[in-house]
Short mmCIF file of C-alpha atoms in Angstrom, two decimals:
data_model
loop_
_atom_site.label_atom_id
_atom_site.label_comp_id
_atom_site.label_asym_id
_atom_site.label_seq_id
_atom_site.Cartn_x
_atom_site.Cartn_y
_atom_site.Cartn_z
CA MET A 1 6.64 -9.56 -25.90
CA SER A 2 2.78 -10.52 -25.13
CA SER A 3 0.45 -9.26 -27.06
CA ASP A 4 -2.17 -10.02 -24.33
CA PRO A 5 -1.24 -7.56 -20.87
CA ILE A 6 1.06 -9.13 -18.14
CA THR A 7 -0.65 -8.12 -14.63
CA ALA A 8 1.07 -8.07 -11.19
CA ALA A 9 0.18 -7.65 -7.96
CA LEU A 10 2.60 -6.79 -4.95
CA LEU A 11 2.36 -8.54 -1.26
CA VAL A 12 3.88 -6.15 0.74
CA ILE A 13 4.22 -8.18 4.21
CA GLY A 14 5.00 -6.42 7.38
CA ASP A 15 3.65 -5.65 10.93
CA GLU A 16 6.02 -2.39 10.57
CA ILE A 17 4.49 -1.01 7.36
CA LEU A 18 0.88 -1.51 9.37
CA SER A 19 1.90 0.28 12.78
CA GLY A 20 3.77 2.80 10.61
CA ARG A 21 6.67 2.65 11.96
CA THR A 22 8.17 2.01 9.18
CA LYS A 23 6.91 4.40 6.21
CA ASP A 24 6.88 1.92 3.07
CA LYS A 25 9.41 3.30 0.32
CA ASN A 26 8.70 -0.10 -1.98
CA ILE A 27 4.94 0.34 -3.27
CA GLY A 28 6.19 3.35 -5.72
CA TYR A 29 8.75 2.09 -6.82
CA ILE A 30 8.03 -1.24 -8.00
CA ALA A 31 4.55 0.60 -9.64
CA GLU A 32 6.46 2.48 -12.05
CA TYR A 33 9.13 -0.29 -12.46
CA LEU A 34 6.92 -2.66 -13.86
CA THR A 35 4.48 0.10 -15.88
CA ALA A 36 7.91 1.52 -17.71
CA ILE A 37 8.57 -2.64 -18.64
CA GLY A 38 5.22 -3.36 -19.32
CA ILE A 39 3.84 -5.11 -16.58
CA ASP A 40 -0.18 -3.30 -15.65
CA LEU A 41 -0.15 -3.96 -11.22
CA ARG A 42 -3.50 -4.08 -10.69
CA GLU A 43 -3.36 -4.31 -6.66
CA VAL A 44 -1.65 -4.41 -3.71
CA ARG A 45 -2.19 -5.96 0.00
CA VAL A 46 0.17 -5.26 2.81
CA VAL A 47 -0.69 -8.09 4.79
CA PRO A 48 0.74 -8.64 8.53
CA ASP A 49 3.63 -11.33 9.50
CA VAL A 50 0.82 -13.91 10.40
CA GLU A 51 1.68 -17.48 8.35
CA ALA A 52 -2.39 -17.86 7.70
CA GLU A 53 -2.87 -14.12 6.31
CA ILE A 54 0.27 -14.36 4.14
CA ILE A 55 -0.57 -17.51 2.70
CA ALA A 56 -4.44 -16.56 2.06
CA ALA A 57 -3.40 -13.45 0.22
CA LEU A 58 -0.77 -15.26 -1.41
CA ASP A 59 -2.85 -17.53 -2.83
CA ALA A 60 -5.43 -14.93 -3.86
CA VAL A 61 -3.43 -12.93 -5.77
CA ARG A 62 -1.28 -15.42 -7.94
CA ALA A 63 -4.88 -17.33 -9.37
CA ARG A 64 -5.48 -13.63 -10.53
CA TYR A 65 -1.78 -12.28 -12.07
CA THR A 66 0.56 -13.27 -14.50
CA TYR A 67 3.12 -12.11 -11.71
CA VAL A 68 3.35 -11.95 -7.68
CA PHE A 69 5.88 -10.22 -6.56
CA THR A 70 6.56 -10.00 -2.33
CA THR A 71 8.45 -7.37 0.26
CA GLY A 72 9.83 -8.41 3.26
CA GLY A 73 10.25 -11.11 5.53
CA ILE A 74 13.08 -12.92 4.10
CA GLY A 75 15.91 -11.88 6.95
CA PRO A 76 17.03 -14.31 9.47
CA THR A 77 14.91 -13.34 12.37
CA HIS A 78 11.40 -15.11 13.28
CA ASP A 79 9.63 -12.78 12.32
CA ASP A 80 10.27 -13.85 8.53
CA ILE A 81 8.10 -15.66 7.83
CA THR A 82 7.86 -15.12 3.84
CA ALA A 83 9.66 -18.01 2.53
CA ASP A 84 8.03 -20.30 4.50
CA CYS A 85 4.25 -18.81 4.45
CA VAL A 86 5.18 -19.23 0.23
CA ALA A 87 6.55 -22.75 0.40
CA LYS A 88 2.84 -23.80 2.23
CA ALA A 89 1.35 -22.02 -0.24
CA PHE A 90 3.04 -24.45 -2.60
CA GLY A 91 2.63 -27.04 -1.13
CA VAL A 92 6.63 -28.09 -1.56
CA SER A 93 8.89 -28.49 1.43
CA ILE A 94 11.50 -25.76 2.89
CA ASP A 95 15.13 -26.34 3.71
CA VAL A 96 19.05 -24.56 3.53
CA ASP A 97 19.57 -24.44 -0.26
CA PRO A 98 22.98 -25.36 -1.19
CA ARG A 99 23.46 -22.54 -3.89
CA ALA A 100 22.16 -19.62 -1.48
CA ARG A 101 24.49 -21.14 1.47
CA ALA A 102 27.29 -20.97 -1.25
CA MET A 103 26.28 -16.81 -1.89
CA LEU A 104 25.68 -16.17 1.78
CA LEU A 105 29.73 -17.31 2.29
CA GLU A 106 30.68 -14.44 -0.38
CA ARG A 107 29.73 -12.16 2.46
CA ILE A 108 29.84 -13.93 5.32
CA PRO A 109 32.87 -16.10 7.59
CA GLU A 110 31.21 -19.84 7.13
CA ALA A 111 32.01 -19.33 11.59
CA ASP A 112 29.49 -16.41 11.58
CA LEU A 113 26.73 -19.18 9.61
CA ASN A 114 24.72 -19.71 12.20
CA GLU A 115 20.76 -20.90 12.69
CA ALA A 116 19.71 -17.43 12.12
CA ARG A 117 21.72 -16.69 8.95
CA LEU A 118 21.18 -19.92 7.53
CA ARG A 119 16.87 -18.98 7.81
CA MET A 120 18.17 -16.43 5.17
CA ALA A 121 19.25 -20.12 2.47
CA ARG A 122 15.49 -21.27 3.03
CA ILE A 123 14.33 -21.60 -0.03
CA PRO A 124 10.99 -23.79 -1.68
CA ALA A 125 12.06 -26.12 -3.47
CA GLY A 126 11.68 -26.05 -6.95
CA ALA A 127 12.58 -22.34 -6.45
CA ASP A 128 15.38 -19.49 -9.27
CA LEU A 129 17.43 -17.70 -6.82
CA ILE A 130 17.01 -13.94 -7.73
CA ALA A 131 20.90 -12.70 -6.78
CA ASN A 132 21.08 -9.85 -4.10
CA PRO A 133 24.74 -7.98 -4.89
CA VAL A 134 24.02 -6.19 -1.50
CA SER A 135 24.33 -8.50 1.29
CA LYS A 136 24.23 -11.61 -0.91
CA ALA A 137 20.47 -13.19 0.74
CA PRO A 138 19.16 -14.10 -1.88
CA GLY A 139 15.53 -12.60 -3.18
CA PHE A 140 13.99 -16.26 -5.01
CA ARG A 141 11.01 -16.78 -7.77
CA ILE A 142 8.62 -20.40 -7.64
CA GLY A 143 6.23 -20.19 -10.43
CA ASN A 144 4.62 -17.24 -11.41
CA VAL A 145 5.21 -15.58 -7.04
CA ILE A 146 8.85 -13.29 -6.67
CA VAL A 147 10.11 -13.06 -3.50
CA MET A 148 12.16 -9.62 -2.55
CA ALA A 149 13.66 -8.27 0.02
CA GLY A 150 11.78 -5.77 2.00
CA VAL A 151 14.81 -3.18 2.46
CA PRO A 152 14.68 -0.74 -0.44
CA SER A 153 18.10 -0.55 -2.23
CA ILE A 154 18.30 -4.20 -2.12
CA MET A 155 14.77 -5.25 -3.23
CA GLN A 156 15.38 -2.88 -6.38
CA ALA A 157 18.48 -4.71 -6.91
CA MET A 158 16.16 -7.32 -6.88
CA LEU A 159 14.33 -6.53 -9.12
CA ASP A 160 16.91 -5.11 -11.84
CA ASN A 161 17.88 -8.84 -11.48
CA VAL A 162 14.95 -10.90 -12.16
CA ALA A 163 12.69 -8.18 -14.12
CA PRO A 164 14.93 -9.43 -18.14
CA THR A 165 13.61 -12.72 -16.86
CA LEU A 166 9.64 -11.61 -16.73
CA GLU A 167 7.42 -11.58 -19.89
CA THR A 168 5.86 -8.02 -20.25
CA GLY A 169 3.55 -7.14 -22.57
CA ARG A 170 3.07 -3.41 -25.06
CA LYS A 171 3.78 -0.50 -22.69
CA MET A 172 1.42 1.63 -21.73
CA LEU A 173 1.64 4.96 -23.38
CA SER A 174 0.62 7.94 -20.77
CA VAL A 175 0.67 12.01 -20.96
CA SER A 176 0.09 14.00 -18.62
CA ILE A 177 -1.46 17.34 -19.56
CA GLU A 178 -1.75 20.98 -16.43
CA ALA A 179 -4.99 21.58 -17.80
CA GLY A 180 -4.64 25.12 -15.37
CA LEU A 181 -8.69 24.68 -14.41
CA LYS A 182 -10.21 23.53 -11.45
CA GLU A 183 -11.30 19.63 -11.51
CA GLY A 184 -15.25 21.19 -10.78
CA ASP A 185 -15.10 23.07 -13.80
CA LEU A 186 -14.17 20.38 -16.91
CA GLY A 187 -15.94 17.38 -15.05
CA GLY A 188 -18.40 17.59 -17.28
CA PRO A 189 -17.09 17.68 -20.77
CA LEU A 190 -13.57 15.58 -20.10
CA GLY A 191 -16.15 12.58 -18.84
CA GLU A 192 -18.30 13.18 -22.44
CA ILE A 193 -14.56 12.54 -23.75
CA ALA A 194 -13.95 9.95 -21.91
CA ARG A 195 -17.03 7.41 -22.53
CA ALA A 196 -16.09 8.49 -26.56
CA HIS A 197 -12.65 7.45 -25.85
CA PRO A 198 -13.29 4.41 -24.55
CA GLU A 199 -10.05 2.50 -25.41
CA VAL A 200 -7.94 5.21 -23.55
CA SER A 201 -8.45 5.91 -19.60
CA ILE A 202 -8.29 8.83 -18.85
CA GLY A 203 -7.56 10.12 -14.75
CA SER A 204 -8.50 13.33 -13.17
CA TYR A 205 -5.91 14.18 -10.24
CA PRO A 206 -6.56 17.17 -8.41
CA GLY A 207 -3.60 18.78 -6.71
CA TYR A 208 -3.31 21.43 -2.94
CA VAL A 209 -0.13 23.45 -4.64
CA ASP A 210 0.25 27.26 -2.66
CA GLY A 211 -3.30 27.56 -1.47
CA ARG A 212 -4.44 26.26 -5.01
CA PHE A 213 -6.03 23.59 -6.55
CA GLN A 214 -4.25 21.74 -9.50
CA THR A 215 -6.08 19.61 -11.89
CA THR A 216 -3.54 17.12 -14.51
CA LEU A 217 -5.15 15.17 -16.60
CA VAL A 218 -3.46 11.87 -17.51
CA VAL A 219 -4.63 10.10 -20.82
CA ARG A 220 -3.37 6.06 -21.04
CA SER A 221 -3.76 3.45 -23.40
CA ARG A 222 -1.28 1.18 -25.35
CA GLU A 223 -2.69 2.54 -29.35
CA GLU A 224 -0.22 5.18 -29.73
CA GLY A 225 -3.14 6.68 -32.09
CA ALA A 226 -5.51 6.26 -29.92
CA LEU A 227 -3.74 8.01 -27.19
CA ALA A 228 -3.29 10.90 -30.01
CA GLU A 229 -6.90 11.70 -30.71
CA ALA A 230 -8.27 11.49 -26.65
CA GLU A 231 -4.90 13.96 -25.89
CA GLN A 232 -6.55 16.17 -28.80
CA ALA A 233 -10.02 16.01 -27.62
CA VAL A 234 -7.99 16.30 -24.35
CA ARG A 235 -6.18 19.48 -25.89
CA ARG A 236 -9.06 20.84 -27.90
CA MET A 237 -11.51 20.81 -24.57
CA ILE A 238 -8.86 22.85 -22.12
CA GLU A 239 -9.06 25.52 -25.19
CA THR A 240 -12.94 25.60 -25.27
CA ILE A 241 -13.10 26.06 -21.20
CA LYS A 242 -10.92 29.04 -21.10
CA ALA A 243 -11.68 30.62 -23.79
CA GLY A 244 -15.75 30.63 -22.11
CA LYS A 245 -13.97 31.75 -19.12
CA ALA A 246 -11.76 34.20 -20.02
CA MET B 1 -12.87 2.02 25.25
CA SER B 2 -13.20 -1.85 23.91
CA SER B 3 -11.34 -4.21 25.61
CA ASP B 4 -10.88 -6.59 22.47
CA PRO B 5 -8.98 -5.32 20.13
CA ILE B 6 -10.04 -2.60 17.40
CA THR B 7 -9.79 -2.87 13.82
CA ALA B 8 -9.20 -1.98 10.35
CA ALA B 9 -8.24 -2.12 6.70
CA LEU B 10 -7.80 -0.10 4.51
CA LEU B 11 -8.47 0.78 0.95
CA VAL B 12 -6.53 3.20 -1.35
CA ILE B 13 -8.84 3.22 -4.27
CA GLY B 14 -6.69 4.91 -7.74
CA ASP B 15 -5.08 3.67 -10.84
CA GLU B 16 -2.57 6.94 -10.16
CA ILE B 17 -1.07 4.70 -7.52
CA LEU B 18 -0.81 1.38 -9.18
CA SER B 19 0.89 2.64 -12.46
CA GLY B 20 3.32 4.31 -9.87
CA ARG B 21 2.29 8.14 -10.83
CA THR B 22 1.39 9.73 -8.23
CA LYS B 23 2.95 8.36 -4.92
CA ASP B 24 1.09 7.41 -2.39
CA LYS B 25 1.23 9.36 1.26
CA ASN B 26 -1.53 8.29 3.09
CA ILE B 27 -1.05 4.49 4.24
CA GLY B 28 2.22 5.33 6.25
CA TYR B 29 0.21 8.93 7.91
CA ILE B 30 -3.45 6.53 8.55
CA ALA B 31 -1.67 3.70 9.99
CA GLU B 32 1.12 6.05 12.26
CA TYR B 33 -2.70 7.86 13.39
CA LEU B 34 -5.11 5.14 14.18
CA THR B 35 -2.22 2.91 15.83
CA ALA B 36 -1.90 5.84 17.88
CA ILE B 37 -5.48 5.94 19.03
CA GLY B 38 -6.18 2.48 19.66
CA ILE B 39 -7.10 0.60 16.53
CA ASP B 40 -4.75 -1.82 14.78
CA LEU B 41 -5.01 -1.62 11.05
CA ARG B 42 -4.28 -5.32 10.12
CA GLU B 43 -4.78 -5.05 6.22
CA VAL B 44 -4.16 -2.67 3.04
CA ARG B 45 -5.45 -2.86 -0.27
CA VAL B 46 -5.01 -0.50 -3.51
CA VAL B 47 -7.40 -1.06 -6.11
CA PRO B 48 -7.90 0.28 -9.49
CA ASP B 49 -11.26 2.59 -10.42
CA VAL B 50 -12.42 -0.09 -11.12
CA GLU B 51 -15.96 -0.95 -10.03
CA ALA B 52 -16.30 -4.64 -9.20
CA GLU B 53 -12.81 -4.71 -8.18
CA ILE B 54 -13.57 -2.00 -5.80
CA ILE B 55 -17.06 -3.57 -4.54
CA ALA B 56 -14.85 -7.07 -3.83
CA ALA B 57 -11.99 -5.86 -1.61
CA LEU B 58 -14.35 -3.54 0.01
CA ASP B 59 -17.02 -6.50 0.83
CA ALA B 60 -14.65 -8.57 1.82
CA VAL B 61 -12.76 -6.33 4.18
CA ARG B 62 -16.11 -4.63 5.93
CA ALA B 63 -17.17 -8.12 6.93
CA ARG B 64 -13.64 -9.02 8.93
CA TYR B 65 -12.82 -5.77 9.92
CA THR B 66 -14.64 -3.29 12.86
CA TYR B 67 -13.67 -0.47 10.20
CA VAL B 68 -12.89 -0.18 6.93
CA PHE B 69 -10.93 3.55 5.40
CA THR B 70 -10.86 4.12 2.23
CA THR B 71 -9.37 7.08 0.43
CA GLY B 72 -9.62 8.40 -3.02
CA GLY B 73 -12.10 8.40 -6.06
CA ILE B 74 -15.04 11.19 -4.47
CA GLY B 75 -13.78 13.45 -6.64
CA PRO B 76 -15.94 15.37 -9.45
CA THR B 77 -14.57 13.66 -12.24
CA HIS B 78 -15.98 10.85 -13.94
CA ASP B 79 -13.14 8.52 -12.50
CA ASP B 80 -14.27 9.51 -9.06
CA ILE B 81 -16.78 5.95 -8.52
CA THR B 82 -15.92 5.55 -5.13
CA ALA B 83 -19.20 6.86 -3.52
CA ASP B 84 -21.27 4.96 -6.26
CA CYS B 85 -19.54 1.62 -5.52
CA VAL B 86 -19.92 2.08 -1.32
CA ALA B 87 -24.05 2.59 -2.21
CA LYS B 88 -24.03 -0.94 -4.63
CA ALA B 89 -22.37 -2.40 -1.55
CA PHE B 90 -24.72 -1.83 0.78
CA GLY B 91 -27.20 -2.04 -1.90
CA VAL B 92 -28.51 1.47 -1.15
CA SER B 93 -29.72 4.34 -3.61
CA ILE B 94 -26.96 7.62 -3.61
CA ASP B 95 -28.02 10.93 -4.67
CA VAL B 96 -27.28 14.37 -4.33
CA ASP B 97 -27.63 14.97 -1.10
CA PRO B 98 -29.16 18.87 0.51
CA ARG B 99 -26.47 18.14 3.21
CA ALA B 100 -23.55 18.15 1.10
CA ARG B 101 -24.53 20.29 -1.26
CA ALA B 102 -25.28 22.78 0.95
CA MET B 103 -21.64 22.29 2.29
CA LEU B 104 -20.13 23.13 -1.29
CA LEU B 105 -22.21 26.02 -1.40
CA GLU B 106 -19.87 27.81 1.45
CA ARG B 107 -17.53 27.59 -1.15
CA ILE B 108 -18.87 27.43 -4.81
CA PRO B 109 -20.73 30.14 -5.65
CA GLU B 110 -24.62 28.11 -7.03
CA ALA B 111 -23.98 29.20 -10.50
CA ASP B 112 -21.01 27.41 -10.50
CA LEU B 113 -22.40 23.89 -9.13
CA ASN B 114 -22.54 21.84 -12.06
CA GLU B 115 -23.05 18.40 -12.65
CA ALA B 116 -19.83 17.31 -12.62
CA ARG B 117 -19.37 18.89 -9.20
CA LEU B 118 -23.19 18.00 -7.70
CA ARG B 119 -20.92 14.47 -8.04
CA MET B 120 -19.39 15.84 -4.32
CA ALA B 121 -22.37 16.07 -3.16
CA ARG B 122 -23.79 12.29 -4.26
CA ILE B 123 -23.84 10.37 -0.98
CA PRO B 124 -25.14 7.02 -0.02
CA ALA B 125 -28.59 6.73 1.12
CA GLY B 126 -27.84 6.73 5.65
CA ALA B 127 -24.74 8.09 5.13
CA ASP B 128 -23.36 10.51 7.36
CA LEU B 129 -21.30 13.14 6.71
CA ILE B 130 -17.28 13.84 7.28
CA ALA B 131 -17.00 17.54 7.37
CA ASN B 132 -13.46 18.61 4.86
CA PRO B 133 -12.53 21.91 6.20
CA VAL B 134 -9.51 21.75 2.92
CA SER B 135 -11.93 22.48 0.53
CA LYS B 136 -15.35 21.17 1.86
CA ALA B 137 -16.62 18.45 -0.39
CA PRO B 138 -17.12 15.99 2.53
CA GLY B 139 -16.45 12.54 3.42
CA PHE B 140 -18.69 10.10 4.50
CA ARG B 141 -19.77 7.04 6.76
CA ILE B 142 -21.34 4.08 6.05
CA GLY B 143 -22.05 1.63 8.61
CA ASN B 144 -18.77 0.73 8.79
CA VAL B 145 -16.51 2.24 5.82
CA ILE B 146 -15.58 5.97 6.25
CA VAL B 147 -14.59 6.91 2.88
CA MET B 148 -12.23 9.93 2.47
CA ALA B 149 -10.63 12.77 -0.10
CA GLY B 150 -7.70 11.08 -1.70
CA VAL B 151 -5.50 14.28 -1.33
CA PRO B 152 -3.42 13.97 2.29
CA SER B 153 -4.01 17.58 3.61
CA ILE B 154 -8.12 16.71 3.01
CA MET B 155 -7.59 13.23 3.36
CA GLN B 156 -6.00 14.39 6.75
CA ALA B 157 -8.32 16.49 8.32
CA MET B 158 -11.53 14.54 7.51
CA LEU B 159 -9.49 11.55 9.86
CA ASP B 160 -9.33 13.82 12.54
CA ASN B 161 -13.13 14.89 11.86
CA VAL B 162 -14.24 11.28 12.26
CA ALA B 163 -11.74 9.73 14.90
CA PRO B 164 -13.49 11.27 17.74
CA THR B 165 -16.31 9.34 16.81
CA LEU B 166 -14.70 5.85 16.78
CA GLU B 167 -14.65 2.87 19.38
CA THR B 168 -11.33 2.96 20.10
CA GLY B 169 -9.28 -0.22 22.03
CA ARG B 170 -6.30 -0.75 24.52
CA LYS B 171 -3.18 0.92 22.61
CA MET B 172 -0.39 -0.48 21.88
CA LEU B 173 2.36 -0.35 23.47
CA SER B 174 6.06 -0.18 22.47
CA VAL B 175 9.63 0.33 22.45
CA SER B 176 11.62 0.36 19.92
CA ILE B 177 15.82 -0.78 21.06
CA GLU B 178 18.23 0.10 18.79
CA ALA B 179 20.71 -3.11 19.09
CA GLY B 180 23.95 -1.89 17.15
CA LEU B 181 23.81 -5.33 16.14
CA LYS B 182 23.62 -7.75 13.02
CA GLU B 183 20.09 -9.67 12.60
CA GLY B 184 21.84 -12.57 11.56
CA ASP B 185 23.89 -12.30 15.05
CA LEU B 186 20.62 -11.79 17.20
CA GLY B 187 18.31 -13.90 15.68
CA GLY B 188 19.06 -17.04 17.63
CA PRO B 189 18.23 -15.44 20.72
CA LEU B 190 15.61 -13.51 19.81
CA GLY B 191 13.81 -16.21 18.25
CA GLU B 192 14.10 -17.43 21.90
CA ILE B 193 12.88 -14.53 23.56
CA ALA B 194 9.85 -14.94 21.18
CA ARG B 195 8.80 -18.46 21.99
CA ALA B 196 8.54 -17.46 25.71
CA HIS B 197 7.47 -14.31 25.34
CA PRO B 198 4.31 -15.10 23.51
CA GLU B 199 1.71 -12.30 24.73
CA VAL B 200 4.17 -9.44 23.20
CA SER B 201 5.18 -9.58 19.22
CA ILE B 202 9.13 -8.56 18.98
CA GLY B 203 10.11 -7.15 15.16
CA SER B 204 13.61 -6.77 13.71
CA TYR B 205 14.17 -4.49 11.91
CA PRO B 206 17.34 -4.18 9.35
CA GLY B 207 18.53 -0.89 8.28
CA TYR B 208 21.45 0.09 5.75
CA VAL B 209 22.62 3.19 6.40
CA ASP B 210 26.07 4.50 5.29
CA GLY B 211 26.86 1.38 3.96
CA ARG B 212 25.93 -0.19 7.51
CA PHE B 213 23.60 -3.18 8.61
CA GLN B 214 21.70 -1.56 11.78
CA THR B 215 19.58 -3.68 13.19
CA THR B 216 16.48 -2.19 14.98
CA LEU B 217 14.25 -4.33 17.72
CA VAL B 218 10.50 -3.07 18.17
CA VAL B 219 8.86 -4.74 20.95
CA ARG B 220 4.80 -3.98 21.03
CA SER B 221 1.95 -5.08 23.40
CA ARG B 222 -0.84 -3.58 25.24
CA GLU B 223 0.36 -5.08 28.76
CA GLU B 224 2.83 -3.17 30.53
CA GLY B 225 4.50 -5.25 32.30
CA ALA B 226 5.01 -7.95 29.79
CA LEU B 227 6.09 -5.51 27.62
CA ALA B 228 8.91 -4.85 30.15
CA GLU B 229 9.71 -8.02 31.57
CA ALA B 230 10.16 -8.89 27.05
CA GLU B 231 12.01 -5.37 26.81
CA GLN B 232 14.28 -6.01 29.32
CA ALA B 233 15.05 -9.75 28.05
CA VAL B 234 15.72 -7.91 24.92
CA ARG B 235 18.22 -5.18 26.26
CA ARG B 236 20.11 -8.90 28.53
CA MET B 237 20.34 -10.43 24.94
CA ILE B 238 21.66 -7.15 23.22
CA GLU B 239 24.80 -7.23 26.44
CA THR B 240 25.44 -10.89 25.86
CA ILE B 241 25.85 -10.98 22.70
CA LYS B 242 28.44 -7.90 23.13
CA ALA B 243 30.52 -8.75 25.53
CA GLY B 244 30.44 -12.37 23.80
CA LYS B 245 31.96 -10.65 21.16
CA ALA B 246 34.47 -7.82 22.59
#
């Protein structure tokens, strides 16, 4: 386990997300998953199926974060260009990988292994494969970039397979407190608590449920002691405000 | 209506999306909405509640696209820093705006208009307000940047209010065809159709439903004639493949 935070970005690749045709289900899943294993997701970008855009986004984030995860664009059709873009970004060649081809043959009869299906075995030189128990066509990892499918069930299986190989940091601890108050009534004192506890991050999340505004306060820290102190301060604040209003 | 494409980026601002605590519901809604009114969403970024990150992302996308939409970070608590970041990005001052204060007073008694609630009336100098019929605290527009709430019901109302003021382009037309084939069986000929019809965009979207792989083909174009021609080519291709397999 690293003592420095382990960070990540996610690139969601696909015109269908940007047109609204497909509603992304991977961002929230990956965010929650990485948080749980001690990797901080710091940025997400959704980019179209355009080579220059994918490469520019890849280069921008892979230099900044420990890991970059991508979803989408590794299927057998002409609009699946992620693997080629990753190869270009890394300046390596890409061709049908015998290991990936063997994986495809576990599910696909050799007679059906046409050029389109073989696209799914095109892997940048030097990459490690990520097994896909659902449909066999693998994801891959090259450098700090982890390339996964866009179909949620397949992406999730790939994430399970690659996660044990990743470096992780101290987990972010968090406590969630339902304030039972409006944000406007607690914003002032909460800000003071946030300033007095710079080693924790305090978020205030309003919701609008059954015509009423609710506020959930989330206190986060990697330090158990600091978290407990800030949590107590927040709980005392809530009691004080409620007593004042009663 | 513009003859050039009108483009947009979306910035989703908030630690809670990156931690997975909150599952974003705005990206898909805004994507579908903008497509329907003739604005191309070209990029989405999710960024944390960190001033430098928000400003860097704002500056990167506002220079590139016709419009930038933001969601999140305009509430009354210390972690709501979007309005201040937008003011900094534009190099303008920010203070309590009398028009926004008046809007808040439609819902909030003056005695309750504390410093926290007045944060919601802090508007960058020169911005136009966007009415919020749900909870009154307005969004705003400055230059090409449109700043909206993160709570979906409020964001949606703001989008309805700002949309009629936006320039829109020719709508992207699309037709969706359920192929009844596996992607690997149609990838080759579909790629040829895509190359032969460069004025349309053809996407292939696999799904995994009830243990079977499905493929939806989506043909998109702003030109009705080009769309119809490519659609016919795709339908003929599907018939040919099915005839060959029968």
